[in-house]
Short mmCIF file of C-alpha atoms in Angstrom, two decimals:
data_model
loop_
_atom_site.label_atom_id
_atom_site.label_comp_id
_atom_site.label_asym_id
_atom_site.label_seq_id
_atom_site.Cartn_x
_atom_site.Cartn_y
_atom_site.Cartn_z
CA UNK A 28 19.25 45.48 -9.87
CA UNK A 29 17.91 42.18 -11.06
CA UNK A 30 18.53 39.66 -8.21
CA UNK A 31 18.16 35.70 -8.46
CA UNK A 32 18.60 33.24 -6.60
CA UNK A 33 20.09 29.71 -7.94
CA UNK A 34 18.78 26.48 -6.62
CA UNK A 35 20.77 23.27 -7.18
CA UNK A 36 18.25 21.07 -5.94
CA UNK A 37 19.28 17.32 -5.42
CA UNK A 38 17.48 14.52 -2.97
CA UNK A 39 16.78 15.82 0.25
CA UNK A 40 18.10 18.89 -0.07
CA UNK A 41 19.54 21.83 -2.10
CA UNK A 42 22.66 24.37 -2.94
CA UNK A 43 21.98 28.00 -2.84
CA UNK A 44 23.62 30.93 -4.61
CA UNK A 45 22.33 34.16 -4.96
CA UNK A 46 23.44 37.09 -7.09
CA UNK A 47 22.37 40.65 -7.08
CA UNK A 48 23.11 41.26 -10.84
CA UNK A 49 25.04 39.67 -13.67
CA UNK A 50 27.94 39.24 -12.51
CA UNK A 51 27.74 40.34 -8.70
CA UNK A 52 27.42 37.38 -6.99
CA UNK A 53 25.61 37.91 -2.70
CA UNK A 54 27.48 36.06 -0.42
CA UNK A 55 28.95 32.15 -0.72
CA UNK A 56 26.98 29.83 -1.57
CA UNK A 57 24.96 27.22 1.31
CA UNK A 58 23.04 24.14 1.42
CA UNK A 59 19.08 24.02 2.46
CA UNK A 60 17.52 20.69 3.60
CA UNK A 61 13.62 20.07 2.29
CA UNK A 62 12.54 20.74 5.74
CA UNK A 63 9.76 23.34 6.80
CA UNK A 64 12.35 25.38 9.47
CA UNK A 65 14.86 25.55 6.50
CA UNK A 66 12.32 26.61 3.81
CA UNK A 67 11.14 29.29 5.85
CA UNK A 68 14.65 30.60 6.73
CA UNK A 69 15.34 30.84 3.02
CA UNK A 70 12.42 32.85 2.20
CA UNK A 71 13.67 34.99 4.82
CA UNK A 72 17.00 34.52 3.13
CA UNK A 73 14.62 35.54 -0.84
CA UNK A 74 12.85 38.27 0.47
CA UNK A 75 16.12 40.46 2.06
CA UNK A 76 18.52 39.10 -1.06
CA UNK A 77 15.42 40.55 -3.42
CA UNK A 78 15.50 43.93 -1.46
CA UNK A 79 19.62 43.97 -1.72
CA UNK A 80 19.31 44.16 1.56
CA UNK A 81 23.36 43.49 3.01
CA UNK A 82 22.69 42.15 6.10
CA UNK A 83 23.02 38.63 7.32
CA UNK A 84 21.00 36.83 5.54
CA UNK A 85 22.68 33.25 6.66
CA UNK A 86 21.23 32.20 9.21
CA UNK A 87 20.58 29.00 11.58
CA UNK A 88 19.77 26.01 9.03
CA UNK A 89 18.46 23.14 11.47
CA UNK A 90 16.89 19.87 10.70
CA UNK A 91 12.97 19.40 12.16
CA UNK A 92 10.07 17.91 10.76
CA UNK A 93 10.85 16.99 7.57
CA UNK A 94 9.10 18.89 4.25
CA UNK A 95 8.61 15.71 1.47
CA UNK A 96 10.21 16.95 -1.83
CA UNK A 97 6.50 17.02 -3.72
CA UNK A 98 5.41 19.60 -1.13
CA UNK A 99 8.83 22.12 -2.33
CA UNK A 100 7.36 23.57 -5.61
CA UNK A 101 4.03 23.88 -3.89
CA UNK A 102 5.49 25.82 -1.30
CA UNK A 103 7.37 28.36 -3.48
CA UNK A 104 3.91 29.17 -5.19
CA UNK A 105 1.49 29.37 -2.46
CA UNK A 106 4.48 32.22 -1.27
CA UNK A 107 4.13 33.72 -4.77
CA UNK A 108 7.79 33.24 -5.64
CA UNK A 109 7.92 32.96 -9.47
CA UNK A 110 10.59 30.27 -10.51
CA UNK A 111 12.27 28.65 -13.65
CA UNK A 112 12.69 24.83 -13.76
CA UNK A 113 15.71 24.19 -15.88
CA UNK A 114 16.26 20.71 -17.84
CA UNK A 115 19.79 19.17 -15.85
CA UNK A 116 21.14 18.83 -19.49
CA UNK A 117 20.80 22.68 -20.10
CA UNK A 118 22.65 23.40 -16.84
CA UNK A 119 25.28 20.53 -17.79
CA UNK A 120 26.20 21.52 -21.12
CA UNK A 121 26.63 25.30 -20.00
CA UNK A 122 28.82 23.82 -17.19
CA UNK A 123 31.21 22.13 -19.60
CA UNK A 124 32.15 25.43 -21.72
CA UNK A 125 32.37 28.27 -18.84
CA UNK A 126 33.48 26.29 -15.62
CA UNK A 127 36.53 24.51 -14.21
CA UNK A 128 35.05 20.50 -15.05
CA UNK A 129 34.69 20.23 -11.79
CA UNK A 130 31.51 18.34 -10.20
CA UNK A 131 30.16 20.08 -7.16
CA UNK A 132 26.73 21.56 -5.73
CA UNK A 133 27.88 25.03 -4.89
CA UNK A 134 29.08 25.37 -8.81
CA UNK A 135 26.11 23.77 -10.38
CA UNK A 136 24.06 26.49 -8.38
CA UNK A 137 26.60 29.15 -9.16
CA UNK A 138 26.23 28.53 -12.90
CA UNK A 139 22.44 28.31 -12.87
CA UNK A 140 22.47 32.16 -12.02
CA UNK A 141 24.87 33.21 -14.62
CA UNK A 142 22.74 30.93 -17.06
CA UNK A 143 20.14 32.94 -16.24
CA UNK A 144 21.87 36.36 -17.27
CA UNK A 145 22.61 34.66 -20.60
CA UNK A 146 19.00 33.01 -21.18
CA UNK A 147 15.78 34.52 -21.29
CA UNK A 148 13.64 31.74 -19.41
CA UNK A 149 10.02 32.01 -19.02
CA UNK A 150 9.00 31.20 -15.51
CA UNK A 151 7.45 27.88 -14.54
CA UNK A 152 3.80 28.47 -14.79
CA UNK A 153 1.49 27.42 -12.20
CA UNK A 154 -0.85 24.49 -12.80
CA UNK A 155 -4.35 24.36 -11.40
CA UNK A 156 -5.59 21.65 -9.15
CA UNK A 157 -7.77 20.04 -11.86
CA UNK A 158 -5.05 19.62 -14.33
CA UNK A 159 -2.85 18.07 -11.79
CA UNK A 160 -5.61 15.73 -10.93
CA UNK A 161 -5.97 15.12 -15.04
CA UNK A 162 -2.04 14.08 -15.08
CA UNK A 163 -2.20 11.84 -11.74
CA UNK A 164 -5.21 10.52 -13.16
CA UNK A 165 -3.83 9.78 -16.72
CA UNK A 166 -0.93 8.35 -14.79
CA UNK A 167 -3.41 5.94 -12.64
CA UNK A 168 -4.62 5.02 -16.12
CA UNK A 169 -1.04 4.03 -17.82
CA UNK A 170 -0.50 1.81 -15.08
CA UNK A 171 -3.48 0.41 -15.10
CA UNK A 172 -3.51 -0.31 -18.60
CA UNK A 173 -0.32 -1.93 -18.94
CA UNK A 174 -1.02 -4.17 -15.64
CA UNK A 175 -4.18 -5.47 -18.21
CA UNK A 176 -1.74 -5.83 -20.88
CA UNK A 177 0.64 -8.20 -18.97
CA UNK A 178 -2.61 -9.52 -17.51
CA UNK A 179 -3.38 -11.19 -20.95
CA UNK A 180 -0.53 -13.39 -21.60
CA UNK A 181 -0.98 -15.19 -18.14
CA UNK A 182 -4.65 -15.70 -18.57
CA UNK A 183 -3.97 -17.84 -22.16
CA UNK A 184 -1.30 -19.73 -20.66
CA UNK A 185 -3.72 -20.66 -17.58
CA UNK A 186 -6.53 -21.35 -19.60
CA UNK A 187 -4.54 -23.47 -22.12
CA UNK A 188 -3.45 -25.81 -19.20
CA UNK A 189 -7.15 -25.65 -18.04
CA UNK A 190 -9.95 -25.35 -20.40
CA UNK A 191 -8.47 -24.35 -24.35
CA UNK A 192 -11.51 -24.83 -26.14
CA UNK A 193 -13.25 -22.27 -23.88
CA UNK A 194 -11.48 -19.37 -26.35
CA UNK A 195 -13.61 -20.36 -28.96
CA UNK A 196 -17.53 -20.08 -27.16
CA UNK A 197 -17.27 -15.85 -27.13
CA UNK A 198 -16.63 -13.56 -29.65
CA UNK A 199 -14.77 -11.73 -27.11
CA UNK A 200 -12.58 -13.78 -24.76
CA UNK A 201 -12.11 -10.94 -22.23
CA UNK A 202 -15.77 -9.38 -22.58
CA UNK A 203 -17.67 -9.31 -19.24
CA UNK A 204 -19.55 -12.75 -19.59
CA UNK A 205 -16.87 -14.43 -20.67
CA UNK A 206 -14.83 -14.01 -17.65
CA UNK A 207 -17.33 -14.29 -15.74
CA UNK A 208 -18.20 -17.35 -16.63
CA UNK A 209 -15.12 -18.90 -17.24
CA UNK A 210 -14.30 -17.27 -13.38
CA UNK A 211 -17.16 -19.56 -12.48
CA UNK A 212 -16.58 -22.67 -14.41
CA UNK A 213 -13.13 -23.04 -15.13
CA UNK A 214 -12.37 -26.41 -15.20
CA UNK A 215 -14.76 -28.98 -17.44
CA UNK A 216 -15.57 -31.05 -14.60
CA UNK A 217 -17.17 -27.68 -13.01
CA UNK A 218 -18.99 -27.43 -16.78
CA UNK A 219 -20.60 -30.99 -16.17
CA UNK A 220 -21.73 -30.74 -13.29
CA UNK A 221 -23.31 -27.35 -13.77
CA UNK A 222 -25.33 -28.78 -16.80
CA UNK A 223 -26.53 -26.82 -19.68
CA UNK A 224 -29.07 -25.27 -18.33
CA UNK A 225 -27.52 -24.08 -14.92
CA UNK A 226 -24.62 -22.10 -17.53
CA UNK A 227 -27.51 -20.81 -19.61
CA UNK A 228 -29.03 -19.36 -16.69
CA UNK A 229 -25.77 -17.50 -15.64
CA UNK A 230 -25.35 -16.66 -18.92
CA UNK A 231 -28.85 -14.65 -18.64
CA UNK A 232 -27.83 -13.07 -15.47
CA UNK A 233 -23.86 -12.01 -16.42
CA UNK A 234 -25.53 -10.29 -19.76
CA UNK A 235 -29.22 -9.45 -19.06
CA UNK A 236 -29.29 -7.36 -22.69
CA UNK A 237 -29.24 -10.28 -24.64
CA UNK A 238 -31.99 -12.83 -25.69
CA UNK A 239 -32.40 -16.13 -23.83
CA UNK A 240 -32.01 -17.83 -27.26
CA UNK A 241 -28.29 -16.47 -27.66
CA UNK A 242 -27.84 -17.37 -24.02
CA UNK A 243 -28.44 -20.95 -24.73
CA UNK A 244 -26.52 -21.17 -27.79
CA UNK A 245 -23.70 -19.84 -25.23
CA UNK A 246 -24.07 -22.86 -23.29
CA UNK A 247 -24.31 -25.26 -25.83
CA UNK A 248 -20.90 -23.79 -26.91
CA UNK A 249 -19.81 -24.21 -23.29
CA UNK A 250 -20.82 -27.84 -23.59
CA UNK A 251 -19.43 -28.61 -26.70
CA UNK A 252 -15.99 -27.29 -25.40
CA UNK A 253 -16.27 -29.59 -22.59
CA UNK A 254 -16.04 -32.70 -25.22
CA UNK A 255 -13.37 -31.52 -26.98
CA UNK A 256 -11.47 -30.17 -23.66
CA UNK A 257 -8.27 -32.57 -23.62
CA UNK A 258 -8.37 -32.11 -19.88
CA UNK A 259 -11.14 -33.87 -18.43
CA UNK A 260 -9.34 -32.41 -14.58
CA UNK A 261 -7.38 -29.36 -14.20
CA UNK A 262 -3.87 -29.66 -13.87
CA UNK A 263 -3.41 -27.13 -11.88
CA UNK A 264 -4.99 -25.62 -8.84
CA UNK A 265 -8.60 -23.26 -9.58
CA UNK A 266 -9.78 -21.82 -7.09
CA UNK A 267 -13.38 -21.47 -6.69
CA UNK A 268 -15.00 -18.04 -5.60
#
């Protein structure tokens, strides 16, 4: 024999179907919620279906603690159950040309067993913990990046109602001593009263590897901004840190 068992999985819970062989489907199909109780009753359920064992293999599905849905693949492998994850649109499209076009869980988990017979799926293979930490981590690092890229847009349209002249003073408008200083001084009136030396000084300390001279040209810059800075007081609230 060559049993499998189908899984229609959906949120919170799933449709089961097993079948002995192609075409010799076990029992009528049943739902299983993503709970720990039910999960272990269906591997109780796996393990007899896999022997063709005909007993009763339906038993007493109750709700308990509750089994989040990330934790369900996990806990088919650390059982050693080998699976096959099937894109919806392979399942659908099979659906449409075998089935009555009918739209219910106990089909959909029918049909993926006779897919199965038809197909020759590889099983899902088993990730390691480090490259599931790589893809959460490379996830982490999307998100990041495309909070900094929405970032950018609302820091021009601040400084341009605040201190416009201050984008020409660095190279690099967003490099580390830039927004640091601009962090620190970002109106003109916090400029002047700061004086030249007092910005070339925290221009020293926010980028120790350069020279003192190209700190002070920095804050000349800063100062020369200041005088052609339209807005002699913010016109809107900075706050200071």
């Amino acid at each position: 024999m060559n049993p499998i068992v189908g899984l229609d999985v959906a949120k919170g819970e799933s449709q089961v179907q097993a079948f002995l062989d192609q075409s010799k489907p076990y029992g009528k199909s049943f739902s299983m919620k993503h709970i720990k109780e039910e999960l272990d009753h269906f591997l109780g359920f796996f393990r007899r279906d896999r022997r063709g064992d005909r007993e009763n293999a339906y038993d007493h599905f109750r709700s308990y603690r509750t089994l989040p849905f990330s934790r369900y693949s996990k806990y088919l492998e650390e059982q050693e159950i080998l699976y096959i994850l099937l894109n919806p649109i392979i399942s659908y499209q099979a659906k449409k040309s075998s089935l009555p076009k009918v739209k219910t869980d106990a089909i959909d988990a029918y049909q993926l067993c006779v897919l199965y017979y038809k197909e020759d799926f590889e099983p899902h293979k088993i990730r390691g913990i480090q490259l599931l930490d790589l893809r959460n981590l490379s996830r982490q690092q999307e998100i990041v990046t495309n909070m900094y890229v929405e970032a950018k847009p609302q820091f021009h349209t601040i400084l341009d109602q605040v201190f416009p002249e201050y984008r020409k003073v660095f190279g690099d408008l967003y490099s580390r001593v830039s927004l640091l200083i601009v962090k620190k001084y970002p109106t003109s009136e916090a400029v002047l009263t700061a004086g030249e030396s007092k910005l070339a000084e925290r221009v020293m300390e926010f980028c120790p590897s350069r020279s003192g001279q190209w700190a002070w040209g920095k804050a000349k810059k800063i100062m020369d901004s200041v005088s052609r800075n339209p807005f002699e007081q913010a016109c809107i609230k900075v706050t200071h840190n």
